[in-house]
Amino acid sequence: MTSLFKPRAAPTRVLPGFGLTLGFTIFYLALIVLIPLSAVFLKTFTMTWEAFWSAVTSARVMASYRLTFGASLIGALLNVVFGGIVAWVLVRYKFPGKRFIDALVDLPFALPTAVAGITLTALYSSNGWIGQYLEKAGIKVAFTPLGVVVALTFIGLPFVVRTVQPVLEDAERELEEAAASLGATPWQTFWRVILPNLVPALLTGFALAFARATGEYGSVIFIAGNMPMVSEITPLFIITKLEQYDYAGATAIAVVMLVVSFLLLLTINLLQAWTRKRAGKG
Amino acid sequence: MSAVIDIPVQPVARRAAPTNTLEPAWIKYVLVTVALLFLTLFLFVPLVAVFAEALKKGWDVYVESILDPDAISAIKLTLIAAVISVPLNLVFGVCAAWAIAKFEFRGKSILLTLIDLPFSVSPVISGLIYVLMFGTQGWIGPWLQEHDIKILFAVPGIVLATVFITFPFVARELIPLMQAQGSEEEEAGLVLGASGWQIFFRVTLPNIKWGLLYGVILCNARAMGEFGAVSVVSGHIRGETNTMPLQVEILYNEYNFTAAFAIASLLALLALVTLAIKSFIEWRLHQSGETAADEAALMPLPHAVVQPVRSTV
């Protein structure tokens, strides 16, 4: 009974189950995630530095980094532009089918990557619905690095839309009205009032889409053509190494990818803290 | 102004915005057109294409492809993987959310980051870690071989990889939701003499049921659709260790496109059902007028992280 009358900060552990739930959480986390993940790092410690370095900097793997990160970057940038427009349209305008479209934006999250992969390949191959027209224009998408960009754009589509949407919904229209009443043109209002408010969300969406794209496998391997040095992504190269029973080589490249993912995760967390701060000020 | 054009600006909640803040009508048309073109190219056409390719050779071939024994065993294995991994991650998610949302302790933000880890790991690496543990050159691989226990290239490996991939889903939905709801109702239950389990089932569970369902359907969709991680640990034994996405790959690589798209269409249907349930939950929350915090917690996964934006405004 007394717990109700204690000061707000004190009664942190009145409810039962702290030991049980935290204990199980940490046990399960260690068993499923931490111990297996540490295997990757421990495995690389069995390699000499020279062996590790040559495994992660061979010409073929360097080409795969360039493709993976380059295509991820282009895909994420395309999503910033078009995802930003989609978010804007969904929040600010009314048009037929809007709710349906809003629900469907999450399709790339829900659709298994292998399905996305074979479908995009069928669409963009030279006799596909889209590919046949591009072929006439002299553009080859399927089985080229351009195909990788298409797949990674598809995969990253929801991220920018879903990070920008809530910020736009909460944006204070009064500020835009104030800018307009002070004589700003719509263009000025957009650049000086609306866009600065959206920058943290756009960057967060960009980073999320980029991070997802760098590790993507299923949707890419079908459309990429997987030619070494040309259209082979790093995750596929890890699998190739595994199939050759070069476990140490596969693990070394995995460590590089993991370190990049952790750095991206850190960046995303910092960006989100920034978004929160900006929203708090507004 | 908005009465004249087809695409009126959404009215501001309390009063209409003065017209001089509105961009010219042609900008609206251009933006809506660009957005629709982009979505058509990257969403609608691919979605339609899955079903068109699957039904290309008619209904009979479609049904035949799905009733193929290898396809049936792939469907079964996919269901087994989901039936094991979803409840495990559900129990974990509830435990983690209870510990994190109801109590204060040191290292909470580290724990939150660690729970998110599987999201930032490439699916291929998620499979690789189990190869390193259970493979013949792995940590406990030799011991397993001595005792004739098969984990890698067998069903247990597939289940483990699926559990890893779907690990954060339920926890990620429940933690912000339960944090936003606070502990007052549970504390009231305690004061009235309820036991811990009674508090959970009578007070907490009814409050979090939609968030829980949301996490479960997303977890399930990912569990059934996972490709990269499962591909690494499966060994691709037809009729034995092939899940539906792996069966799609095998059929596709054999140029059996219609059969590949037939199974792919089942997975696409699963995705559509998942999105429909998700929209239904969001609609329910909207109808019942629940708080912005609840709604934010129900945003699709990676964005649940953005949740504090709403609650601070």
Coordinates of C-alpha atoms in Angstrom, one line a residue:
Chain A
M1 CA 0.0 0.0 0.0
T2 CA 2.8 2.4 0.9
S3 CA 4.4 2.1 -2.5
L4 CA 1.7 4.4 -3.9
F5 CA 2.8 7.2 -1.7
K6 CA 6.5 7.0 -2.2
P7 CA 8.2 9.6 -4.4
R8 CA 8.0 9.0 -8.2
A9 CA 11.6 8.0 -8.6
A10 CA 11.8 5.5 -5.8
P11 CA 9.4 2.6 -6.4
T12 CA 11.2 1.1 -9.4
R13 CA 11.0 -2.5 -8.4
V14 CA 7.6 -2.9 -6.9
L15 CA 6.4 -5.2 -9.6
P16 CA 7.4 -8.9 -9.5
G17 CA 9.4 -10.7 -12.1
F18 CA 12.5 -8.6 -12.5
G19 CA 15.0 -11.3 -11.9
L20 CA 13.1 -13.9 -14.0
T21 CA 12.5 -11.7 -17.0
L22 CA 15.9 -10.1 -17.1
G23 CA 17.6 -13.3 -16.4
F24 CA 15.8 -15.1 -19.3
T25 CA 16.4 -12.1 -21.6
I26 CA 20.1 -12.2 -21.0
F27 CA 20.4 -16.0 -21.2
Y28 CA 18.4 -16.1 -24.5
L29 CA 20.3 -13.2 -25.9
A30 CA 23.7 -14.8 -25.1
L31 CA 22.6 -18.2 -26.4
I32 CA 21.1 -17.1 -29.7
V33 CA 23.0 -13.9 -30.6
L34 CA 26.1 -13.1 -28.6
I35 CA 27.8 -16.5 -28.4
P36 CA 27.3 -17.3 -32.1
L37 CA 28.3 -13.8 -33.2
S38 CA 31.5 -14.0 -31.1
A39 CA 32.4 -17.1 -33.1
V40 CA 33.0 -14.9 -36.1
F41 CA 35.5 -12.7 -34.3
L42 CA 37.2 -15.6 -32.5
K43 CA 37.6 -17.5 -35.8
T44 CA 39.5 -14.6 -37.3
F45 CA 41.9 -14.6 -34.3
T46 CA 43.2 -18.0 -35.5
M47 CA 44.4 -16.3 -38.7
T48 CA 47.7 -14.4 -39.0
W49 CA 47.4 -10.7 -39.7
E50 CA 48.9 -11.2 -43.2
A51 CA 46.4 -13.9 -44.0
F52 CA 43.5 -11.8 -42.7
W53 CA 44.7 -8.7 -44.6
S54 CA 45.1 -10.5 -47.9
A55 CA 41.7 -12.2 -47.5
V56 CA 39.9 -8.9 -47.1
T57 CA 41.8 -6.9 -49.7
S58 CA 42.1 -9.3 -52.7
A59 CA 41.2 -7.7 -56.0
R60 CA 37.9 -9.7 -56.3
V61 CA 36.7 -8.8 -52.8
M62 CA 37.6 -5.1 -53.4
A63 CA 35.5 -5.1 -56.5
S64 CA 32.7 -6.6 -54.5
Y65 CA 33.0 -3.9 -51.8
R66 CA 32.8 -1.2 -54.6
L67 CA 29.7 -2.7 -56.0
T68 CA 28.0 -3.4 -52.7
F69 CA 28.6 0.0 -51.2
G70 CA 28.3 1.9 -54.5
A71 CA 25.0 0.3 -55.4
S72 CA 23.7 0.7 -51.8
L73 CA 24.6 4.4 -51.9
I74 CA 22.8 5.0 -55.2
G75 CA 19.8 3.0 -54.0
A76 CA 19.6 4.9 -50.7
L77 CA 19.9 8.2 -52.5
L78 CA 17.2 7.3 -55.0
N79 CA 15.0 6.5 -52.0
V80 CA 15.8 9.8 -50.3
V81 CA 14.5 11.7 -53.3
F82 CA 11.5 9.5 -54.3
G83 CA 10.7 8.2 -50.8
G84 CA 10.7 11.8 -49.6
I85 CA 8.2 12.7 -52.4
V86 CA 6.1 9.7 -51.6
A87 CA 6.0 10.6 -47.9
W88 CA 5.1 14.2 -48.8
V89 CA 2.3 13.2 -51.1
L90 CA 0.9 10.7 -48.6
V91 CA 0.8 13.2 -45.8
R92 CA -0.2 16.4 -47.6
Y93 CA -2.5 15.4 -50.4
K94 CA -5.6 13.5 -50.9
F95 CA -6.1 11.3 -53.9
P96 CA -8.0 8.1 -54.7
G97 CA -6.4 4.9 -53.4
K98 CA -4.2 6.7 -50.9
R99 CA -4.9 4.4 -48.0
F100 CA -4.2 1.4 -50.1
I101 CA -0.9 2.8 -51.4
D102 CA 0.0 3.8 -47.8
A103 CA -0.4 0.2 -46.7
L104 CA 1.4 -1.2 -49.7
V105 CA 4.6 0.9 -49.1
D106 CA 5.7 -1.8 -46.6
L107 CA 5.6 -4.5 -49.2
P108 CA 9.4 -4.7 -49.5
F109 CA 9.6 -5.5 -45.8
A110 CA 7.0 -8.2 -46.0
L111 CA 7.8 -9.8 -49.3
P112 CA 10.5 -12.5 -49.0
T113 CA 13.7 -11.4 -50.7
A114 CA 13.9 -14.4 -53.0
V115 CA 10.4 -13.6 -54.4
A116 CA 11.5 -10.0 -54.9
G117 CA 14.7 -11.3 -56.6
I118 CA 13.1 -13.5 -59.2
T119 CA 10.3 -11.1 -59.9
L120 CA 12.6 -8.1 -60.5
T121 CA 14.8 -10.4 -62.7
A122 CA 11.8 -11.5 -64.7
L123 CA 10.6 -7.9 -65.2
Y124 CA 14.0 -6.5 -66.2
S125 CA 15.4 -9.3 -68.3
S126 CA 15.5 -8.6 -72.0
N127 CA 12.0 -10.1 -72.7
G128 CA 10.4 -8.9 -69.4
W129 CA 7.6 -6.4 -69.1
I130 CA 10.0 -3.5 -68.4
G131 CA 13.3 -4.9 -69.7
Q132 CA 12.1 -5.2 -73.3
Y133 CA 11.5 -1.4 -73.6
L134 CA 14.8 -0.6 -71.8
E135 CA 16.5 -3.0 -74.2
K136 CA 15.3 -1.0 -77.2
A137 CA 16.7 2.1 -75.6
G138 CA 20.0 0.3 -75.3
I139 CA 19.9 -0.1 -71.5
K140 CA 20.6 -3.5 -69.9
V141 CA 19.5 -3.9 -66.3
A142 CA 19.2 -7.6 -65.5
F143 CA 22.6 -9.3 -65.0
T144 CA 24.5 -6.0 -64.8
P145 CA 25.4 -3.8 -61.8
L146 CA 22.4 -1.7 -62.7
G147 CA 20.2 -4.6 -61.7
V148 CA 21.9 -4.6 -58.3
V149 CA 20.8 -0.9 -57.9
V150 CA 17.2 -1.7 -58.9
A151 CA 17.0 -4.5 -56.3
L152 CA 18.6 -2.4 -53.6
T153 CA 16.2 0.5 -54.3
F154 CA 13.2 -1.8 -54.0
I155 CA 14.5 -3.2 -50.7
G156 CA 15.1 0.3 -49.2
L157 CA 11.9 1.9 -50.4
P158 CA 9.9 1.8 -47.1
F159 CA 12.7 3.2 -44.9
V160 CA 12.8 6.8 -46.0
V161 CA 9.0 7.0 -46.4
R162 CA 8.3 5.6 -42.9
T163 CA 10.9 7.8 -41.2
V164 CA 9.8 11.1 -42.9
Q165 CA 6.1 10.5 -42.7
P166 CA 5.6 10.9 -38.9
V167 CA 7.9 14.0 -38.9
L168 CA 5.8 15.6 -41.7
E169 CA 2.6 14.7 -39.9
D170 CA 3.8 16.4 -36.8
A171 CA 5.3 19.4 -38.6
E172 CA 3.7 22.6 -37.4
R173 CA 1.8 24.2 -40.3
E174 CA 1.7 27.4 -38.3
L175 CA 5.4 27.9 -39.1
E176 CA 4.7 27.6 -42.8
E177 CA 1.8 30.0 -42.4
A178 CA 4.0 32.4 -40.5
A179 CA 6.7 32.2 -43.3
A180 CA 4.0 32.9 -45.9
S181 CA 2.5 35.8 -44.0
L182 CA 6.0 37.3 -43.7
G183 CA 6.2 37.3 -47.5
A184 CA 8.0 34.1 -48.3
T185 CA 7.3 32.4 -51.6
P186 CA 6.3 28.7 -51.4
W187 CA 9.7 27.8 -52.7
Q188 CA 11.4 29.8 -49.9
T189 CA 9.1 28.3 -47.4
F190 CA 10.1 24.8 -48.6
W191 CA 13.8 25.4 -48.5
R192 CA 14.0 27.5 -45.4
V193 CA 11.2 26.1 -43.2
I194 CA 10.1 22.6 -44.3
L195 CA 13.3 21.0 -45.5
P196 CA 15.6 21.9 -42.5
N197 CA 13.0 20.3 -40.3
L198 CA 13.1 17.1 -42.4
V199 CA 16.8 16.7 -42.7
P200 CA 17.4 14.5 -39.6
A201 CA 14.6 12.2 -40.7
L202 CA 15.8 12.0 -44.3
L203 CA 19.3 11.2 -43.1
T204 CA 18.0 8.5 -40.7
G205 CA 16.0 7.0 -43.5
F206 CA 19.0 7.2 -45.8
A207 CA 21.2 5.4 -43.3
L208 CA 18.6 2.7 -42.6
A209 CA 18.1 2.0 -46.3
F210 CA 21.9 2.0 -46.9
A211 CA 22.5 -0.3 -43.9
R212 CA 19.9 -2.7 -45.1
A213 CA 21.2 -2.7 -48.7
T214 CA 24.8 -3.5 -47.8
G215 CA 23.9 -6.8 -46.2
E216 CA 21.2 -7.7 -48.7
Y217 CA 21.5 -11.1 -50.5
G218 CA 18.3 -12.7 -51.6
S219 CA 16.9 -10.0 -53.8
V220 CA 20.2 -9.2 -55.5
I221 CA 21.7 -12.6 -56.5
F222 CA 19.1 -13.4 -59.1
I223 CA 19.2 -10.1 -60.9
A224 CA 23.0 -9.4 -60.5
G225 CA 24.4 -12.1 -62.8
N226 CA 27.1 -12.6 -60.2
M227 CA 30.1 -12.2 -62.4
P228 CA 33.3 -12.0 -60.4
M229 CA 34.9 -8.4 -60.5
V230 CA 31.7 -7.0 -62.2
S231 CA 28.4 -7.9 -60.6
E232 CA 29.3 -10.0 -57.5
I233 CA 28.2 -8.5 -54.2
T234 CA 30.2 -9.1 -50.9
P235 CA 27.6 -11.3 -49.2
L236 CA 27.6 -13.6 -52.2
F237 CA 31.4 -13.7 -52.1
I238 CA 31.2 -14.8 -48.5
I239 CA 29.0 -17.7 -49.6
T240 CA 31.4 -18.6 -52.5
K241 CA 34.2 -18.8 -50.0
L242 CA 32.1 -21.0 -47.8
E243 CA 31.3 -23.3 -50.7
Q244 CA 35.0 -23.7 -51.3
Y245 CA 35.4 -24.6 -47.6
D246 CA 37.5 -21.5 -47.1
Y247 CA 35.9 -20.8 -43.7
A248 CA 38.7 -18.5 -42.5
G249 CA 38.5 -16.4 -45.7
A250 CA 34.7 -16.2 -45.5
T251 CA 34.9 -15.2 -41.8
A252 CA 37.5 -12.5 -42.4
I253 CA 35.2 -10.8 -45.0
A254 CA 32.2 -11.2 -42.6
V255 CA 34.2 -9.4 -39.9
V256 CA 34.7 -6.4 -42.3
M257 CA 31.0 -6.4 -43.1
L258 CA 30.1 -6.7 -39.4
V259 CA 32.3 -3.8 -38.4
V260 CA 30.7 -1.7 -41.1
S261 CA 27.2 -2.6 -39.9
F262 CA 28.1 -1.8 -36.3
L263 CA 29.4 1.6 -37.4
L264 CA 26.2 2.2 -39.4
L265 CA 24.1 1.2 -36.4
L266 CA 26.0 3.7 -34.2
T267 CA 25.5 6.4 -36.9
I268 CA 21.7 5.6 -37.0
N269 CA 21.4 5.9 -33.2
L270 CA 23.2 9.2 -33.2
L271 CA 21.0 10.5 -36.1
Q272 CA 17.9 9.4 -34.2
A273 CA 19.0 11.2 -31.1
W274 CA 19.4 14.3 -33.3
T275 CA 16.0 13.8 -34.8
R276 CA 14.5 13.6 -31.3
K277 CA 16.4 16.8 -30.2
R278 CA 15.2 18.7 -33.2
A279 CA 11.6 17.6 -32.7
G280 CA 11.9 18.5 -29.0
K281 CA 13.0 22.0 -29.9
G282 CA 10.2 22.4 -32.4
Chain B
M1 CA -8.7 27.0 -54.4
S2 CA -8.9 23.5 -53.3
A3 CA -12.4 23.2 -54.5
V4 CA -11.3 23.8 -58.1
I5 CA -8.7 21.1 -58.4
D6 CA -9.0 17.3 -58.0
I7 CA -6.3 17.0 -55.4
P8 CA -7.3 19.2 -52.5
V9 CA -4.8 19.8 -49.8
Q10 CA -5.6 17.8 -46.6
P11 CA -7.2 20.3 -44.2
V12 CA -5.3 21.1 -41.1
A13 CA -6.9 19.7 -38.0
R14 CA -8.6 22.8 -36.6
R15 CA -8.8 25.3 -39.4
A16 CA -7.9 25.5 -43.0
A17 CA -4.5 26.8 -43.9
P18 CA -4.5 30.2 -45.5
T19 CA -4.2 29.7 -49.3
N20 CA -1.0 31.7 -49.6
T21 CA 1.0 28.9 -48.0
L22 CA -0.2 26.5 -50.6
E23 CA 2.1 25.5 -53.5
P24 CA 0.7 26.0 -57.0
A25 CA -1.6 23.2 -58.2
W26 CA 0.8 22.1 -60.9
I27 CA 3.4 21.2 -58.3
K28 CA 0.9 18.9 -56.6
Y29 CA 0.1 17.2 -59.9
V30 CA 3.8 16.7 -60.6
L31 CA 4.6 15.4 -57.2
V32 CA 1.6 13.0 -57.1
T33 CA 2.5 11.8 -60.6
V34 CA 6.2 11.3 -59.7
A35 CA 5.3 9.4 -56.5
L36 CA 2.8 7.2 -58.3
L37 CA 5.2 6.4 -61.2
F38 CA 7.9 5.5 -58.7
L39 CA 5.6 3.2 -56.7
T40 CA 4.1 1.7 -59.9
L41 CA 7.6 0.8 -61.1
F42 CA 8.9 -0.5 -57.8
L43 CA 5.8 -1.8 -56.1
F44 CA 2.7 -2.5 -58.1
V45 CA 4.3 -3.9 -61.3
P46 CA 6.5 -6.4 -59.3
L47 CA 3.5 -7.5 -57.2
V48 CA 1.3 -8.1 -60.2
A49 CA 4.1 -9.8 -62.0
V50 CA 4.5 -12.5 -59.3
F51 CA 0.9 -13.7 -59.9
A52 CA 1.0 -13.2 -63.7
E53 CA 4.1 -15.3 -64.0
A54 CA 2.7 -18.0 -61.7
L55 CA -0.6 -18.3 -63.6
K56 CA 1.1 -17.9 -67.1
K57 CA 0.5 -21.6 -68.0
G58 CA -3.0 -21.7 -66.5
W59 CA -4.6 -22.8 -63.3
D60 CA -3.9 -26.5 -63.6
V61 CA -0.2 -26.1 -63.9
Y62 CA -0.3 -23.7 -61.0
V63 CA -2.0 -26.2 -58.7
E64 CA 0.2 -29.0 -59.9
S65 CA 3.3 -27.0 -59.1
I66 CA 2.1 -26.3 -55.6
L67 CA 1.1 -30.0 -55.0
D68 CA 4.4 -31.3 -56.1
P69 CA 5.9 -33.5 -53.3
D70 CA 9.0 -31.3 -53.0
A71 CA 6.9 -28.2 -52.8
I72 CA 4.7 -29.7 -50.1
S73 CA 7.7 -30.7 -48.0
A74 CA 9.2 -27.2 -48.5
I75 CA 5.9 -25.7 -47.2
K76 CA 5.9 -28.1 -44.3
L77 CA 9.5 -27.2 -43.3
T78 CA 8.7 -23.5 -43.6
L79 CA 5.7 -24.0 -41.3
I80 CA 7.8 -26.0 -38.8
A81 CA 10.5 -23.3 -38.7
A82 CA 7.9 -20.6 -38.1
V83 CA 6.0 -22.6 -35.5
I84 CA 9.1 -23.1 -33.4
S85 CA 10.8 -19.7 -33.9
V86 CA 7.8 -17.4 -33.5
P87 CA 6.7 -18.7 -30.0
L88 CA 10.3 -18.7 -28.8
N89 CA 10.8 -15.1 -29.8
L90 CA 7.3 -14.2 -28.5
V91 CA 8.3 -15.4 -25.0
F92 CA 11.6 -13.6 -25.3
G93 CA 10.0 -10.4 -26.5
V94 CA 7.5 -10.3 -23.6
C95 CA 10.2 -11.1 -21.0
A96 CA 12.6 -8.5 -22.5
A97 CA 9.8 -5.8 -22.6
W98 CA 8.7 -6.6 -19.1
A99 CA 12.3 -6.2 -17.7
I100 CA 13.1 -3.1 -19.8
A101 CA 9.8 -1.2 -19.5
K102 CA 8.8 -1.9 -15.9
F103 CA 12.2 -1.6 -14.2
E104 CA 15.2 0.7 -14.1
F105 CA 18.6 -0.9 -14.2
R106 CA 22.1 -0.2 -15.4
G107 CA 23.1 -1.1 -18.9
K108 CA 19.6 -0.8 -20.2
S109 CA 20.6 1.0 -23.4
I110 CA 23.4 -1.5 -24.1
L111 CA 20.8 -4.3 -23.7
L112 CA 18.5 -2.5 -26.2
T113 CA 21.3 -2.2 -28.7
L114 CA 22.2 -5.8 -28.3
I115 CA 18.6 -6.9 -28.9
D116 CA 18.7 -4.9 -32.2
L117 CA 21.9 -6.6 -33.4
P118 CA 20.3 -9.3 -35.6
F119 CA 18.7 -6.5 -37.6
S120 CA 22.0 -5.0 -38.6
V121 CA 23.7 -8.3 -39.5
S122 CA 23.6 -9.4 -43.1
P123 CA 21.5 -12.6 -43.5
V124 CA 24.5 -14.4 -44.9
I125 CA 26.5 -13.7 -41.8
S126 CA 23.6 -14.8 -39.7
G127 CA 23.9 -18.2 -41.3
L128 CA 27.7 -18.2 -41.2
I129 CA 27.8 -17.9 -37.4
Y130 CA 26.0 -21.2 -37.1
V131 CA 28.3 -22.8 -39.6
L132 CA 31.2 -21.7 -37.5
M133 CA 29.6 -23.2 -34.4
F134 CA 28.2 -26.4 -35.6
G135 CA 30.2 -27.1 -38.8
T136 CA 32.7 -29.9 -38.9
Q137 CA 35.5 -27.4 -38.3
G138 CA 33.4 -25.5 -35.8
W139 CA 33.4 -25.2 -32.0
I140 CA 31.1 -28.1 -31.2
G141 CA 30.9 -29.7 -34.6
P142 CA 33.3 -32.6 -33.9
W143 CA 31.5 -33.4 -30.6
L144 CA 28.1 -33.3 -32.4
Q145 CA 29.6 -35.7 -35.1
E146 CA 30.8 -38.1 -32.4
H147 CA 27.3 -38.2 -30.9
D148 CA 25.6 -38.4 -34.4
I149 CA 23.6 -35.2 -33.8
K150 CA 22.9 -33.3 -37.0
I151 CA 22.3 -29.5 -36.6
L152 CA 23.9 -28.0 -39.7
F153 CA 22.4 -29.0 -43.1
A154 CA 19.4 -30.3 -41.2
V155 CA 16.2 -28.9 -39.7
P156 CA 17.6 -27.7 -36.3
G157 CA 20.1 -25.5 -38.2
I158 CA 17.3 -23.9 -40.2
V159 CA 15.3 -23.3 -37.1
L160 CA 18.2 -21.7 -35.3
A161 CA 19.0 -19.4 -38.2
T162 CA 15.3 -18.4 -38.4
V163 CA 15.2 -17.7 -34.6
F164 CA 18.3 -15.5 -35.0
I165 CA 16.9 -13.6 -37.9
T166 CA 13.5 -12.9 -36.3
F167 CA 15.0 -12.4 -32.8
P168 CA 14.2 -8.7 -32.2
F169 CA 10.7 -8.4 -33.8
V170 CA 8.3 -8.9 -30.9
A171 CA 10.6 -7.2 -28.3
R172 CA 11.0 -4.2 -30.7
E173 CA 7.3 -3.7 -30.8
L174 CA 6.5 -4.3 -27.2
I175 CA 9.3 -2.3 -25.5
P176 CA 8.2 1.2 -26.7
L177 CA 4.6 0.3 -26.2
M178 CA 5.0 -0.8 -22.6
Q179 CA 7.3 2.1 -21.8
A180 CA 4.7 4.5 -23.0
Q181 CA 2.0 2.8 -21.0
G182 CA 3.9 3.0 -17.7
S183 CA 3.3 0.8 -14.7
E184 CA 0.5 2.5 -12.8
E185 CA -2.2 -0.1 -13.8
E186 CA 0.1 -3.0 -12.8
E187 CA 0.9 -1.3 -9.5
A188 CA -2.8 -0.9 -8.8
G189 CA -3.3 -4.6 -9.5
L190 CA -0.5 -5.4 -7.1
V191 CA -2.0 -3.2 -4.4
L192 CA -5.3 -5.0 -4.9
G193 CA -3.6 -8.3 -4.2
A194 CA -3.1 -9.8 -7.6
S195 CA -0.2 -12.1 -8.2
G196 CA 2.5 -11.5 -10.8
W197 CA 0.9 -13.8 -13.4
Q198 CA -2.6 -12.4 -12.7
I199 CA -1.2 -8.9 -13.2
F200 CA 0.3 -10.0 -16.5
F201 CA -2.7 -11.8 -17.9
R202 CA -5.5 -9.5 -16.6
V203 CA -3.8 -6.1 -16.8
T204 CA -0.8 -6.0 -19.1
L205 CA -1.8 -8.5 -21.8
P206 CA -5.1 -6.8 -22.6
N207 CA -3.2 -3.5 -22.9
I208 CA -0.5 -4.8 -25.3
K209 CA -2.5 -7.3 -27.3
W210 CA -2.5 -5.4 -30.5
G211 CA 1.2 -4.5 -30.3
L212 CA 1.9 -8.2 -29.5
L213 CA -0.1 -9.4 -32.5
Y214 CA 1.7 -6.8 -34.7
G215 CA 5.1 -8.1 -33.6
V216 CA 4.0 -11.7 -34.1
I217 CA 2.7 -11.2 -37.7
L218 CA 5.9 -9.4 -38.7
C219 CA 8.0 -12.0 -37.0
N220 CA 6.1 -14.8 -38.8
A221 CA 6.4 -13.1 -42.2
R222 CA 10.1 -12.8 -41.8
A223 CA 10.4 -16.4 -40.4
M224 CA 8.6 -17.9 -43.4
G225 CA 10.3 -15.7 -46.0
E226 CA 13.9 -15.7 -44.8
F227 CA 16.3 -16.7 -47.5
G228 CA 20.0 -15.8 -47.1
A229 CA 20.6 -17.1 -43.6
V230 CA 18.6 -20.3 -44.2
S231 CA 20.4 -20.8 -47.5
V232 CA 23.8 -20.9 -45.8
V233 CA 22.8 -23.5 -43.1
S234 CA 20.4 -25.6 -45.2
G235 CA 22.6 -27.7 -47.5
H236 CA 19.8 -27.6 -50.1
I237 CA 18.7 -31.2 -49.8
R238 CA 15.5 -31.5 -51.9
G239 CA 12.5 -32.7 -50.0
E240 CA 14.4 -32.5 -46.7
T241 CA 16.1 -29.2 -45.9
N242 CA 14.5 -26.9 -48.4
T243 CA 12.2 -24.1 -47.2
M244 CA 9.8 -22.4 -49.5
P245 CA 12.2 -19.5 -50.5
L246 CA 15.0 -22.1 -51.1
Q247 CA 12.6 -24.2 -53.2
V248 CA 11.9 -21.0 -55.2
E249 CA 15.6 -20.6 -55.9
I250 CA 16.2 -24.2 -56.9
L251 CA 13.2 -24.2 -59.3
Y252 CA 14.3 -20.8 -60.8
N253 CA 17.8 -22.0 -61.3
E254 CA 16.4 -25.0 -63.1
Y255 CA 14.5 -22.7 -65.5
N256 CA 11.3 -24.0 -64.1
F257 CA 10.0 -20.5 -63.9
T258 CA 6.2 -21.3 -63.6
A259 CA 6.8 -23.6 -60.6
A260 CA 9.2 -21.1 -59.0
F261 CA 6.6 -18.3 -59.3
A262 CA 3.8 -20.6 -58.1
I263 CA 5.6 -21.0 -54.8
A264 CA 6.7 -17.4 -54.8
S265 CA 3.0 -16.4 -55.2
L266 CA 2.2 -18.2 -52.0
L267 CA 4.9 -16.2 -50.2
A268 CA 3.6 -13.0 -51.9
L269 CA 0.1 -13.8 -50.6
L270 CA 1.6 -14.3 -47.1
A271 CA 3.1 -10.8 -47.5
L272 CA -0.2 -9.3 -48.5
V273 CA -2.1 -11.0 -45.7
T274 CA 0.6 -9.6 -43.3
L275 CA 0.2 -6.1 -44.6
A276 CA -3.7 -6.4 -44.4
I277 CA -3.5 -7.5 -40.7
K278 CA -1.1 -4.7 -40.0
S279 CA -3.4 -2.1 -41.6
F280 CA -6.3 -3.6 -39.7
I281 CA -4.4 -3.3 -36.4
E282 CA -3.5 0.3 -37.2
W283 CA -7.2 1.0 -38.1
R284 CA -8.4 -0.6 -34.8
L285 CA -6.0 1.6 -32.8
H286 CA -7.1 4.7 -34.7
Q287 CA -10.8 3.8 -34.1
S288 CA -10.4 3.2 -30.4
G289 CA -8.6 6.6 -30.2
E290 CA -5.5 5.2 -28.5
T291 CA -2.7 7.6 -27.8
A292 CA -0.1 8.7 -30.3
A293 CA 2.5 6.7 -28.4
D294 CA 0.7 3.5 -29.1
E295 CA 0.4 4.4 -32.8
A296 CA 4.1 5.2 -33.0
A297 CA 5.0 2.0 -31.4
L298 CA 3.1 0.2 -34.2
M299 CA 5.0 1.8 -37.0
P300 CA 6.8 -0.8 -39.1
L301 CA 9.8 -2.1 -37.4
P302 CA 12.9 -0.1 -37.9
H303 CA 10.9 3.1 -37.3
A304 CA 9.6 2.1 -33.9
V305 CA 13.0 3.5 -33.0
V306 CA 11.8 6.9 -34.1
Q307 CA 8.9 6.7 -31.6
P308 CA 10.2 9.4 -29.2
V309 CA 9.7 12.0 -31.9
R310 CA 6.0 11.7 -31.5
S311 CA 5.8 11.6 -27.8
T312 CA 7.9 14.7 -27.3
V313 CA 5.9 16.8 -29.7

